[in-house]
Coordinates of C-alpha atoms and ligand atoms in Angstrom, one line a residue:
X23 CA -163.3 -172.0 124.6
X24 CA -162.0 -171.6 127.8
X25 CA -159.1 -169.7 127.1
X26 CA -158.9 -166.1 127.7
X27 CA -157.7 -165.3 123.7
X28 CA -161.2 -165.3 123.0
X29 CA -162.6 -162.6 125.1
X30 CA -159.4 -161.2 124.1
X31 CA -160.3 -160.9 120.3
X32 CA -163.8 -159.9 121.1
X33 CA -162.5 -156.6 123.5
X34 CA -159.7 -155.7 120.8
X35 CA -162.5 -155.8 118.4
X36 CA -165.0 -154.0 119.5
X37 CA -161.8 -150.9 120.2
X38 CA -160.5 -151.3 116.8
X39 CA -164.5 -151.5 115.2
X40 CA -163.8 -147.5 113.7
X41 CA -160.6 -149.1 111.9
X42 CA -161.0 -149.5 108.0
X43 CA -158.5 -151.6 105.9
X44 CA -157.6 -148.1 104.4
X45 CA -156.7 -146.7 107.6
X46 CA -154.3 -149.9 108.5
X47 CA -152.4 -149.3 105.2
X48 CA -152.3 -145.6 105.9
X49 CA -150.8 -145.7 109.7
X50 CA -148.7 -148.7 108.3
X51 CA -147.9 -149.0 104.3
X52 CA -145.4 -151.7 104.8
X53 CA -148.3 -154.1 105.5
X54 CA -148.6 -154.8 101.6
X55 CA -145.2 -156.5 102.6
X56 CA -145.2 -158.0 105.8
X57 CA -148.9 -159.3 105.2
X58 CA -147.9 -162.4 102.3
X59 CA -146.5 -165.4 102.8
X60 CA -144.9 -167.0 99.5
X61 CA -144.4 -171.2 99.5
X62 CA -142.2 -171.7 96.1
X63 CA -145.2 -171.2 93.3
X64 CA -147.9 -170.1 95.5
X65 CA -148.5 -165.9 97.5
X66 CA -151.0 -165.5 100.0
X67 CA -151.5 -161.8 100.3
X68 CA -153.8 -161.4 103.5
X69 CA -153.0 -157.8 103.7
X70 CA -156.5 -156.3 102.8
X71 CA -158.0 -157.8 105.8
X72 CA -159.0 -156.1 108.9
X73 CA -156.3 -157.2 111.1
X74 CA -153.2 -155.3 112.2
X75 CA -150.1 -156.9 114.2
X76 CA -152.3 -157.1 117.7
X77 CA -155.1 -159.0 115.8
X78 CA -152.7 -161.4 114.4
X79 CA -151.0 -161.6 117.7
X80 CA -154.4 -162.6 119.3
X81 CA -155.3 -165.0 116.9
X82 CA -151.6 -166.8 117.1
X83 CA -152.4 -167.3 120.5
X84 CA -155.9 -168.7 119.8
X85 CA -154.4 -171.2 117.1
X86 CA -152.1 -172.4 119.7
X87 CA -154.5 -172.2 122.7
X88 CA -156.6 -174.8 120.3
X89 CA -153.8 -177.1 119.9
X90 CA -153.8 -177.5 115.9
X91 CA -150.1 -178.0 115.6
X92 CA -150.3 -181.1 118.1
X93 CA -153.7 -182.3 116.7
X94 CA -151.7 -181.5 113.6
X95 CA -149.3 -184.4 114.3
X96 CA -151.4 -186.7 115.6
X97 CA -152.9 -186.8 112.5
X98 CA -150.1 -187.0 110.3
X99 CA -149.0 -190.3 112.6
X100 CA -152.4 -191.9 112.3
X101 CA -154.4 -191.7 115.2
X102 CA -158.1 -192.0 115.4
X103 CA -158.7 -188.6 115.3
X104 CA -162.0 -188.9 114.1
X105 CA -163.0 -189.9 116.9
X106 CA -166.8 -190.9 116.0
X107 CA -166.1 -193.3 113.8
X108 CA -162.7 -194.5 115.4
X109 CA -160.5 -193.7 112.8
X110 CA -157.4 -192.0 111.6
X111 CA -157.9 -189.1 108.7
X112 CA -154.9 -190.1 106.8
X113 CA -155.2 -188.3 103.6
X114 CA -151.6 -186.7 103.8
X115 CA -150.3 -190.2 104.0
X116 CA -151.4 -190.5 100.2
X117 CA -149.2 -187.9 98.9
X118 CA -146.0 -188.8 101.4
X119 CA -143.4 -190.2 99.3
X120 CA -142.3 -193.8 101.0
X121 CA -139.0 -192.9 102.4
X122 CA -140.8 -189.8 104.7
X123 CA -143.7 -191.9 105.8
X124 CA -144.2 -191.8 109.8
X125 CA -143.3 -195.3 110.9
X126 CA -146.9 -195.7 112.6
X127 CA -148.4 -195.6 109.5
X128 CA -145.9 -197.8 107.6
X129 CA -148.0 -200.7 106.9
X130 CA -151.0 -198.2 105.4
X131 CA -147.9 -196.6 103.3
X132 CA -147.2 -200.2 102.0
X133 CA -150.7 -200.2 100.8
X134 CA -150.8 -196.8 99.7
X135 CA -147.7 -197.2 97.6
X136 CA -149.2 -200.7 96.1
X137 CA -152.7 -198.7 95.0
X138 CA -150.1 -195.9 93.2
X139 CA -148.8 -198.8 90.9
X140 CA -152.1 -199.7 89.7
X141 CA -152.9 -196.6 89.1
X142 CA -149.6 -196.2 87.1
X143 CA -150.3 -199.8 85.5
X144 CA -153.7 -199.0 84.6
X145 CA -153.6 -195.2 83.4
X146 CA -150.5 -196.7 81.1
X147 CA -152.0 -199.7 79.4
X148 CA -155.2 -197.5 79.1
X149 CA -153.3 -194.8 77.0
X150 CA -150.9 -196.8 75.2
X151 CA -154.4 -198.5 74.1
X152 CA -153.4 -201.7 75.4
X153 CA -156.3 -202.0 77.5
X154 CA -158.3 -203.9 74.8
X155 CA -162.0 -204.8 75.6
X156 CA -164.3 -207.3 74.5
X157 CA -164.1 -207.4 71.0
X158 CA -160.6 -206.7 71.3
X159 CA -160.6 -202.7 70.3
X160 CA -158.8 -200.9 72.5
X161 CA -160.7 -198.5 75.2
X162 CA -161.5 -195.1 73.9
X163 CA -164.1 -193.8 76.7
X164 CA -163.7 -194.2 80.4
X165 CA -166.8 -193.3 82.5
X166 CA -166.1 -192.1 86.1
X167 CA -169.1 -192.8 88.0
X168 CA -169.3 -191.2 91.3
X169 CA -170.7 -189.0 93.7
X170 CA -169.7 -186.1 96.8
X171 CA -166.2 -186.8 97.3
X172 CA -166.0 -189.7 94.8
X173 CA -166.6 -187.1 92.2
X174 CA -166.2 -183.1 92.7
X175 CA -162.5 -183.6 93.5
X176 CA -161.3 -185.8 90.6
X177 CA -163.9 -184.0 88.4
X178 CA -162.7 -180.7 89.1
X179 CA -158.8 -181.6 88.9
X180 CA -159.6 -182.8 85.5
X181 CA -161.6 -180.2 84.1
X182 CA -158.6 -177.8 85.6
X183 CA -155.7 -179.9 84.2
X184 CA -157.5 -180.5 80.8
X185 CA -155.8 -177.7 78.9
X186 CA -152.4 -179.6 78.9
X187 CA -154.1 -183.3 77.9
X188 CA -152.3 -185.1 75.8
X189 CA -154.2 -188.7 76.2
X190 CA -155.9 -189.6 73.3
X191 CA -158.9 -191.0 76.2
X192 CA -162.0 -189.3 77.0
X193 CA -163.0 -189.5 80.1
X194 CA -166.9 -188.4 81.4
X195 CA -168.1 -188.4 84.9
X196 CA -171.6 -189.3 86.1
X197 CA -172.7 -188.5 89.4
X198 CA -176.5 -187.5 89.8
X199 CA -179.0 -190.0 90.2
X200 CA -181.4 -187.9 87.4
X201 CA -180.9 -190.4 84.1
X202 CA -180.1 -187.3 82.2
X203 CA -176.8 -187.3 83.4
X204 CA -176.0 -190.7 82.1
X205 CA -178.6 -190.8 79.4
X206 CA -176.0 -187.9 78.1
X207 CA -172.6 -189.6 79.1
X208 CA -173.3 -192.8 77.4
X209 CA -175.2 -190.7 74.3
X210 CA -172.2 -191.2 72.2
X211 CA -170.0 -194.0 73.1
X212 CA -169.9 -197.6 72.2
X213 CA -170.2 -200.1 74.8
X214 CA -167.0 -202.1 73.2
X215 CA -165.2 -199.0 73.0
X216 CA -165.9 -198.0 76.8
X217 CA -164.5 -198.3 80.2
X218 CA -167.1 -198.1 83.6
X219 CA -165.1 -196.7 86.8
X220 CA -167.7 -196.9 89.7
X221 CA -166.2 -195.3 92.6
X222 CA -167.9 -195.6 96.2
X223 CA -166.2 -196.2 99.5
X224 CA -169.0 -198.0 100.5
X225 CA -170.4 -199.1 97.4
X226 CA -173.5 -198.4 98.7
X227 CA -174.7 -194.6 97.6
X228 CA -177.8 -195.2 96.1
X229 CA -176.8 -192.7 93.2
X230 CA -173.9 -194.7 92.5
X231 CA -175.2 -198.3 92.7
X232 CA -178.1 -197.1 90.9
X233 CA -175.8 -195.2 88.1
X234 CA -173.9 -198.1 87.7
X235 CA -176.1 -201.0 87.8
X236 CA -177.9 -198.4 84.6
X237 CA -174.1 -198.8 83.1
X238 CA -174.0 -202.3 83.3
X239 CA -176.8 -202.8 81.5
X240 CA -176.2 -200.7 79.0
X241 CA -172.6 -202.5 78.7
X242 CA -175.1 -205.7 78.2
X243 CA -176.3 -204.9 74.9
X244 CA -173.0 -205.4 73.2
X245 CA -170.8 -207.3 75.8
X246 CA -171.4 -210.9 76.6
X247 CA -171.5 -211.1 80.8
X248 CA -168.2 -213.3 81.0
X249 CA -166.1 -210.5 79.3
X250 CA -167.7 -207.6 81.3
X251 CA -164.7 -207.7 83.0
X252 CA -162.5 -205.9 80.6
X253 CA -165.1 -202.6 81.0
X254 CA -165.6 -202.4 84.6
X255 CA -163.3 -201.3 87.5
X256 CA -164.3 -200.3 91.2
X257 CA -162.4 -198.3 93.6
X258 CA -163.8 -199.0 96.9
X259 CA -163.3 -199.9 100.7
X260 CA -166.5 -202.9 100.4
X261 CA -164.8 -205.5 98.3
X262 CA -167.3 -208.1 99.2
X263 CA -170.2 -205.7 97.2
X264 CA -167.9 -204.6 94.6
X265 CA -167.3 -208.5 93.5
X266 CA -171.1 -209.4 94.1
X267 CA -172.0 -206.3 91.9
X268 CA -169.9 -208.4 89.0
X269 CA -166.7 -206.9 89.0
X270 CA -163.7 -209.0 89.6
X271 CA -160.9 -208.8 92.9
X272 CA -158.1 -208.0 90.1
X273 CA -160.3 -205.1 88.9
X274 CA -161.1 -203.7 92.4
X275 CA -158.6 -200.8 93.5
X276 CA -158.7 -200.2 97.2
X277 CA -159.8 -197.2 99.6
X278 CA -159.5 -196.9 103.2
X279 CA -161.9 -196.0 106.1
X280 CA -159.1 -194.0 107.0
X281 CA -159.4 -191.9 104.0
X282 CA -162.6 -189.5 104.3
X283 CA -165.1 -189.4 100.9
X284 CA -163.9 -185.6 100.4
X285 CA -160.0 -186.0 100.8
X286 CA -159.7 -188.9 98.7
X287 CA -158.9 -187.8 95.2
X288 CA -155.4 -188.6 95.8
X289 CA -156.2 -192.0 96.5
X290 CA -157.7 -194.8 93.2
X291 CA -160.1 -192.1 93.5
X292 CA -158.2 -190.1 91.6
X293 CA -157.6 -192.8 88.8
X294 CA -159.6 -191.0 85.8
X295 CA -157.1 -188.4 86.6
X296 CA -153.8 -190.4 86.1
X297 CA -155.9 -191.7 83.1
X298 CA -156.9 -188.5 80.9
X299 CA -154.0 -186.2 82.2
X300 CA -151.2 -189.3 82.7
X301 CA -149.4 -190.9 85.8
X302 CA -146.8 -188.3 86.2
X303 CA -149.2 -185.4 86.3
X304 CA -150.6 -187.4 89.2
X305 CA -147.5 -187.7 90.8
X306 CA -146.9 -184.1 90.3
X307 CA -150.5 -183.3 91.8
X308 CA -149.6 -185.5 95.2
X309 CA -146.1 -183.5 95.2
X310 CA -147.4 -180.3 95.7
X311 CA -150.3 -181.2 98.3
X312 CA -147.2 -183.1 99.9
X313 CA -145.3 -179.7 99.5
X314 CA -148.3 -178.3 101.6
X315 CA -148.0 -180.8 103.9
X316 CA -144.8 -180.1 105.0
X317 CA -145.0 -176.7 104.8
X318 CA -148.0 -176.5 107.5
X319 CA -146.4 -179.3 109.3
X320 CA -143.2 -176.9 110.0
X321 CA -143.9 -173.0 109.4
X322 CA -144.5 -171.0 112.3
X323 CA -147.3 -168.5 112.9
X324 CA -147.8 -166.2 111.1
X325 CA -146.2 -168.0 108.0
X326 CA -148.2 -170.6 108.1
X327 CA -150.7 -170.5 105.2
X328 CA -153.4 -173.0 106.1
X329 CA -153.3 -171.9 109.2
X330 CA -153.3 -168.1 108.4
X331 CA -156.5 -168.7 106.0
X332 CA -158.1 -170.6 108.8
X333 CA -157.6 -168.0 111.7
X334 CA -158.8 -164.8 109.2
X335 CA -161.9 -167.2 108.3
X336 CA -162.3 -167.4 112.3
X337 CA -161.7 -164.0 112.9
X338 CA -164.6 -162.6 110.5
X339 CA -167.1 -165.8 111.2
X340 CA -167.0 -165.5 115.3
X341 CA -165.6 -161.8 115.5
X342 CA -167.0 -160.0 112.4
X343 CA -170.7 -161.8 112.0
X344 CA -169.5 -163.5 108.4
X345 CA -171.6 -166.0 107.6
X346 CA -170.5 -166.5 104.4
X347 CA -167.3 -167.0 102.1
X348 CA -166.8 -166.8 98.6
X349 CA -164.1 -168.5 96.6
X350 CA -163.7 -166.3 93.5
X351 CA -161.4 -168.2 90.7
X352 CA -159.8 -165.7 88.6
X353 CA -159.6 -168.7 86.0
X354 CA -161.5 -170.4 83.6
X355 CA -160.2 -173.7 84.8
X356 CA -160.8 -173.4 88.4
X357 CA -164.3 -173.0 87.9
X358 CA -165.4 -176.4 89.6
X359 CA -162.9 -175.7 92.8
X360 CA -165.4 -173.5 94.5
X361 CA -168.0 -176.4 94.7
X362 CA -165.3 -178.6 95.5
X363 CA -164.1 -176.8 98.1
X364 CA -167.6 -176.5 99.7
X365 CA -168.2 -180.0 100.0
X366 CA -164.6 -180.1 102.4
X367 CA -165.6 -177.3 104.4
X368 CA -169.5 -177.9 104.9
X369 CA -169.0 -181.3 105.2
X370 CA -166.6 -181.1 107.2
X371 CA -167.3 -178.5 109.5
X372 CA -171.5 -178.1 109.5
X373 CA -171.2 -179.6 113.1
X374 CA -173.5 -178.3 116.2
X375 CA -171.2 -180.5 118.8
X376 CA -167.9 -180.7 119.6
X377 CA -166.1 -183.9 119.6
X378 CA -167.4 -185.1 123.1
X379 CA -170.6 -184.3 121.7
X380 CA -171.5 -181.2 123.9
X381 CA -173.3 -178.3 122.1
X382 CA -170.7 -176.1 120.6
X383 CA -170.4 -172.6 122.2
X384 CA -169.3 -170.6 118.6
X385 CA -170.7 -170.4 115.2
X386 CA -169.3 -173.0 113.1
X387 CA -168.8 -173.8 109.4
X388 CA -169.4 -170.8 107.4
X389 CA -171.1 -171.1 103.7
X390 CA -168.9 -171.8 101.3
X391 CA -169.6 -170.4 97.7
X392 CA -168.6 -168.6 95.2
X393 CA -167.7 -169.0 91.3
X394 CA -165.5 -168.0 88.4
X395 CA -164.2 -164.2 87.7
X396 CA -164.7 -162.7 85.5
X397 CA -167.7 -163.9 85.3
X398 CA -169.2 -163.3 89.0
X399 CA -168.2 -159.7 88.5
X400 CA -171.8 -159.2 86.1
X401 CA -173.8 -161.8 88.3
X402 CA -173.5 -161.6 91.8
X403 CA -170.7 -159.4 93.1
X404 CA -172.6 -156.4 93.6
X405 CA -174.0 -157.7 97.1
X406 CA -170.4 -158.6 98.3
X407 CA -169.7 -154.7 96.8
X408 CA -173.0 -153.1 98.7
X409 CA -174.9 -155.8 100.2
X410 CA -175.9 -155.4 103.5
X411 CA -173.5 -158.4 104.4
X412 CA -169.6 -158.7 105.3
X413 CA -168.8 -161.8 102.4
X414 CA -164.5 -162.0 103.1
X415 CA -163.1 -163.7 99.6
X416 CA -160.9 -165.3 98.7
X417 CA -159.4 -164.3 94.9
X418 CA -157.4 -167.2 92.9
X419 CA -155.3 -166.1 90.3
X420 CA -153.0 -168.0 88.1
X421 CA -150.8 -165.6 87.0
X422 CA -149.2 -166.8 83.7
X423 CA -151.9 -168.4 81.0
X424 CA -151.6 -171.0 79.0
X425 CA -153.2 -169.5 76.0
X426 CA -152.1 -167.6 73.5
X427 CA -154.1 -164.6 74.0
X428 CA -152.3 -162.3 76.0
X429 CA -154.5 -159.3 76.0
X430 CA -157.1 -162.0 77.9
X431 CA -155.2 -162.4 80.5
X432 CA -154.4 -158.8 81.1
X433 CA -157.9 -157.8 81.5
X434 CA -158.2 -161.0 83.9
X435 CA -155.4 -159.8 86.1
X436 CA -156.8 -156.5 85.7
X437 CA -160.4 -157.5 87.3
X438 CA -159.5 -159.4 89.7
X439 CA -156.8 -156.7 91.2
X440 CA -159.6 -154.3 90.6
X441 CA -162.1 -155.8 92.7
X442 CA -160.3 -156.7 95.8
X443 CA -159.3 -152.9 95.8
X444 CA -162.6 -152.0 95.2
X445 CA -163.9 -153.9 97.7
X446 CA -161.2 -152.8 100.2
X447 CA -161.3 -148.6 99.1
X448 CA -165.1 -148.6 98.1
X449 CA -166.4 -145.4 97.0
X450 CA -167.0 -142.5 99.3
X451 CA -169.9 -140.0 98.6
X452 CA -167.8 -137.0 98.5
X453 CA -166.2 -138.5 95.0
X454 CA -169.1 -139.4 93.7
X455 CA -170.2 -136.7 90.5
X456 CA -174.0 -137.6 90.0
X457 CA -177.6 -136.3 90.5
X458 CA -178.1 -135.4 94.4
X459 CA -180.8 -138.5 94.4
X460 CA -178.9 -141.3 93.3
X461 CA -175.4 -140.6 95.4
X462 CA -176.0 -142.7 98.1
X463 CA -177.5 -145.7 95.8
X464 CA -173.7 -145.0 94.5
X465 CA -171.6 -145.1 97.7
X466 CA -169.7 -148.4 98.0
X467 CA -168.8 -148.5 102.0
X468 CA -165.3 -150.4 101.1
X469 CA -163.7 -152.0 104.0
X470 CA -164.8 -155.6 102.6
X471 CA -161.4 -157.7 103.0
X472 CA -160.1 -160.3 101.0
X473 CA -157.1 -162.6 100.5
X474 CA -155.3 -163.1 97.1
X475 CA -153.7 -166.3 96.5
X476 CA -151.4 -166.0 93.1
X477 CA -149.9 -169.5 91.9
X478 CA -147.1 -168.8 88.5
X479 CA -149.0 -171.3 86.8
X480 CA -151.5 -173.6 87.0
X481 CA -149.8 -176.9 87.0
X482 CA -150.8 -179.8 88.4
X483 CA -148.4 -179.1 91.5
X484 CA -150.0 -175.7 92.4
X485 CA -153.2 -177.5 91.9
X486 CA -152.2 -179.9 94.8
X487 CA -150.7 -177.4 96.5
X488 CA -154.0 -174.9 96.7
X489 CA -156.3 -178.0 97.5
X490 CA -154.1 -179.5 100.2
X491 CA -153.9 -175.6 101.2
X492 CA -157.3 -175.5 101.5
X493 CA -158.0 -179.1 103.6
X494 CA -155.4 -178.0 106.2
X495 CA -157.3 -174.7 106.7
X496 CA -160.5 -176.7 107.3
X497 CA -158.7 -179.1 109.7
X498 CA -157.4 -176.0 111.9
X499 CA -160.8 -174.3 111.9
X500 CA -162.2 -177.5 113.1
X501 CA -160.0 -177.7 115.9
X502 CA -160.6 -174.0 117.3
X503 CA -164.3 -174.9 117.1
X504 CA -163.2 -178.3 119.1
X505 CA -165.5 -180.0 116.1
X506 CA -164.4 -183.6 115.1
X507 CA -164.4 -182.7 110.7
X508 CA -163.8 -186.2 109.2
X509 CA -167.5 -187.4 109.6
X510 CA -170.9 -186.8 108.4
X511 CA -173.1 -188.0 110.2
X512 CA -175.9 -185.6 108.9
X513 CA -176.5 -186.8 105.3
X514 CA -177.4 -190.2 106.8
X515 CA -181.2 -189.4 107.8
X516 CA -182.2 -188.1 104.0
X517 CA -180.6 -191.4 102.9
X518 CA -183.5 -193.4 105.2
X519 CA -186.3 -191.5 104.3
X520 CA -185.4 -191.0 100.5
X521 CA -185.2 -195.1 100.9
X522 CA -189.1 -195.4 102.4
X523 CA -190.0 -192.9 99.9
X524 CA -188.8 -194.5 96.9
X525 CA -190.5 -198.1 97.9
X526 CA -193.6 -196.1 98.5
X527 CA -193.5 -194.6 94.9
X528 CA -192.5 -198.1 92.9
X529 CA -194.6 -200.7 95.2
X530 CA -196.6 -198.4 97.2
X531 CA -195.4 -199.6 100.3
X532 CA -196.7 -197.7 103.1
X533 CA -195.0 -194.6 104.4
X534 CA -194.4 -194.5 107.9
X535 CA -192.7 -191.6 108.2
X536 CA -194.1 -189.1 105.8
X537 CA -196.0 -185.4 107.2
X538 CA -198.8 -184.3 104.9
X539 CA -197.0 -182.1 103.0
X540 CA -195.1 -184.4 101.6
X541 CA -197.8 -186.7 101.1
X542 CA -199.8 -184.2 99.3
X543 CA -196.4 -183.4 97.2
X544 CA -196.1 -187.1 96.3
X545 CA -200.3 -186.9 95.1
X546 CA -198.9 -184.4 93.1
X547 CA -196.5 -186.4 91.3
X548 CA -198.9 -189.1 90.9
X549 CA -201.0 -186.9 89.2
X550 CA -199.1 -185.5 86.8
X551 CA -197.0 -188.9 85.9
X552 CA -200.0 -190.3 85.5
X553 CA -201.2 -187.6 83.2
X554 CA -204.2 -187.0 85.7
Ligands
LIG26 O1 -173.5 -188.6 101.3 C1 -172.3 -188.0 101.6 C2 -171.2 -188.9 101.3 O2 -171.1 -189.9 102.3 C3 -169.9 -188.2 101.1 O3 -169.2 -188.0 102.3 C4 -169.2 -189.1 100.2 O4 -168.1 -188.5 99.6 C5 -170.3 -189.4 99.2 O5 -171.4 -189.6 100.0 C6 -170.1 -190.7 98.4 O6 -169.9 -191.8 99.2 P1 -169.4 -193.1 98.6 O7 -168.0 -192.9 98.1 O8 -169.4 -194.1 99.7 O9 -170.3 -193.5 97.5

């Protein structure tokens, strides 16, 4: 960080460190104004943070000191800007509609447009029933098999979109290697009735192969081998081990090493998407991360909403000590976006070197967490309230339902508006009416800043637009901490060892690697599988 910003931010801090979020709004009310940023369906309200117009200032400078906007482009016209594995990180190019398409990348669009026609195809003939299988009924159940990035994004679109599905298709995702997971999928379907998706980019992730290889068989005991065909698709970049695996070229929808595990669900990845909620809603989806797209590809500082989110999230996890940030969905729905969105940042940005692989010099990555409201409010918001810790949130509220139970939704809206100003005005001693002894245990310190991001509805634009929101503030985080965020190289050593160890527990093959403790742990397991 050799620009000055940064010492900047830190001296400007530590003068404004008396400053509470109350005080900004007192010496200046019209920040409830200034402070949001509106893109068509979707507000970002940043003003209960603890930043006035000097703080912003500073960390406009440090966005452009780190040269996002031009790693930005570079991006968007397919360089190899993940540069360990010497490859571009073209997810935007999924949801760019063919005639805006950067002529570098016009040959990936080709592709990219061919993959959206099977998906159409496909998600069609699947719900007009006219995907028939093996004994000629059409397919009923589709099984999305898949793990990380081939499974918490397309999982957790689904779930969010489900309340408007009309397909008459059920579809069921599998991702943990623990047979209770597809013991309970496949529990009620009929292997004639049911369609396998096995989604890997490498076709190699032991959960995966091993989830699907279970799948196959279990398609065995009704469906002769030649017509396993009509049950099993693969969306994946290794052809060659898709087609030995048994499934056929024409039933193989393509990914790209250009397209990162986490960013792919706009990609085939997404096909049990387009399936249960239709192609359109797909299309919609990719419209409104495309929306995104442009919008952080052309709005200046400080309009810039991934770039806003990014900068705050800098400001309190280099600046403030935050070590943590919770995603609090004010929505039933949106319950699986919080562990979505922590597999895109914490993959993405648990790095310790920067991309020339010196030792960073700041704090990178915070945790992500976080869960559903109301829900969190009677769990685990009262440490973000009076914890000892600074947690910054981040509150996602739809704003009109799509139930029929209005009063609901009032006292939703309610909460959540009731806990970022709680959080923000806390609870001073001097209004607190109680017993001498338990006032302080009742003093809530406020100043605990949050953002609110209201969409009109959820649809499954706003959907794309909050998840492409949410990649692009990853990305520019990544770039102030000079971090390359589109590999992962870290998950690779548990996949080695968790090899040896499984060899050692079904052949006893010697363990090479093992300490004692885990030796004595796998003893253990002996000894209780064996009833010892
Ligand atoms: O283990 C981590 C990871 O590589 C993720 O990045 C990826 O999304 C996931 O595994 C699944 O990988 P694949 O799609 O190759 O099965």
């Amino acid at each position: 960080m050799a620009d000055s910003t940064w010492q900047d931010l830190e001296s400007h801090r530590d003068q404004h460190a008396h400053e509470s979020i109350s005080d900004l709004f007192l010496s200046d009310p019209g920040r409830a104004q200034r402070y949001r940023t509106q893109l068509g369906p979707l507000l970002l309200d940043y003003s209960k943070n603890r930043v006035n117009d000097t703080t912003l200032d500073l960390l406009g400078r440090l966005a452009s000191a780190s040269r996002i906007a031009e790693a930005r482009d570079a991006m968007y016209r397919g360089e190899p800007i993940n540069n360990t594995e010497q490859r571009p990180a073209l997810h935007t190019l999924l949801r760019t509609p063919g005639d805006q398409v950067p002529p570098q990348v016009s040959g990936e669009s080709n592709e990219v447009q061919k993959a959206r026609a099977q998906i159409r195809r496909i998600a069609q003939q699947i719900n007009h029933r006219s995907w028939l299988g093996a004994t000629d009924q059409p397919v009923t159940d589709v099984v999305h098999i898949g793990i990380g990035g081939s499974y918490l994004g397309p999982r957790m679109i689904d779930e969010a979109l489900s309340f408007r599905r009309e397909s008459p298709i059920r579809v069921h995702y599998v991702a943990n290697v623990d047979g209770h997971h597809l013991d309970d999928a496949l529990a009620s379907l009929s292997p004639s009735t049911t369609l396998i998706i096995v989604v890997s980019k490498s076709f190699s992730t032991m959960e995966t192969r091993l989830n699907a290889e279970s799948a196959r068989r279990w398609l065995l005991t009704k469906i002769p081998q030649e017509q396993l065909n009509k049950h099993q698709i693969a969306i994946t970049s290794n052809v060659d081990a898709a087609e030995q695996f048994g499934i056929s070229a024409d039933n193989i929808l393509p990914m790209w090493d250009w397209v990162g595990g986490r960013y792919s669900l706009w990609s085939a990845v997404g096909l049990a998407i387009a399936i249960s909620n239709g192609p359109d809603a797909f299309d919609e989806l990719l419209s409104g991360a495309h929306q995104m797209d442009q919008h952080f590809a052309s709005a200046a500082w400080p309009h810039n909403i991934p770039m806003m989110l990014a900068m705050l999230g800098v400001w309190y996890h280099n600046f403030l000590d935050a070590d943590t940030c919770a995603v609090l969905s004010y929505d039933h729905r949106l319950r699986l976006l919080p562990a979505h969105l922590q597999q895109l940042d914490m993959e993405s940005n648990g790095k310790r070197v920067t991309r020339d692989g010196s030792p960073v010099s700041a704090s990178t990555g915070p945790i992500i967490w976080g869960g559903e409201g109301t829900n969190g409010q009677h769990a685990f918001h009262q440490l973000i309230h009076q914890g000892t810790r600074l947690i910054p949130v981040d509150f996602i509220l739809p704003l009109k339902p799509d139930h029929s139970l209005p009063e609901h939704h009032h006292q939703l809206v309610a909460s959540c508006l009731s806990q970022s100003q709680a959080l923000m005005q806390g609870q001073p001693a001097e209004q607190i009416e109680a017993d001498e002894r338990v006032i302080a245990h009742k003093v809530m310190p406020g100043n605990r800043p949050s953002n609110t991001i209201m969409i009109d509805s959820l649809t499954p634009k706003t959907l794309g637009m909050l998840v492409a929101l949410y990649e692009h503030k990853v990305f520019c985080q990544a770039m102030v901490w000079g971090i390359n965020p589109f590999d992962q190289w870290g998950v690779e050593l548990c996949k080695a060892i968790g090899t040896e160890i499984y060899s050692h527990l079904v052949d006893d093959t010697p363990l090479n690697s093992a300490d004692p403790s885990t030796r004595s742990l796998i003893e253990h397991f002996r000894n209780v599988h064996n009833g010892q």
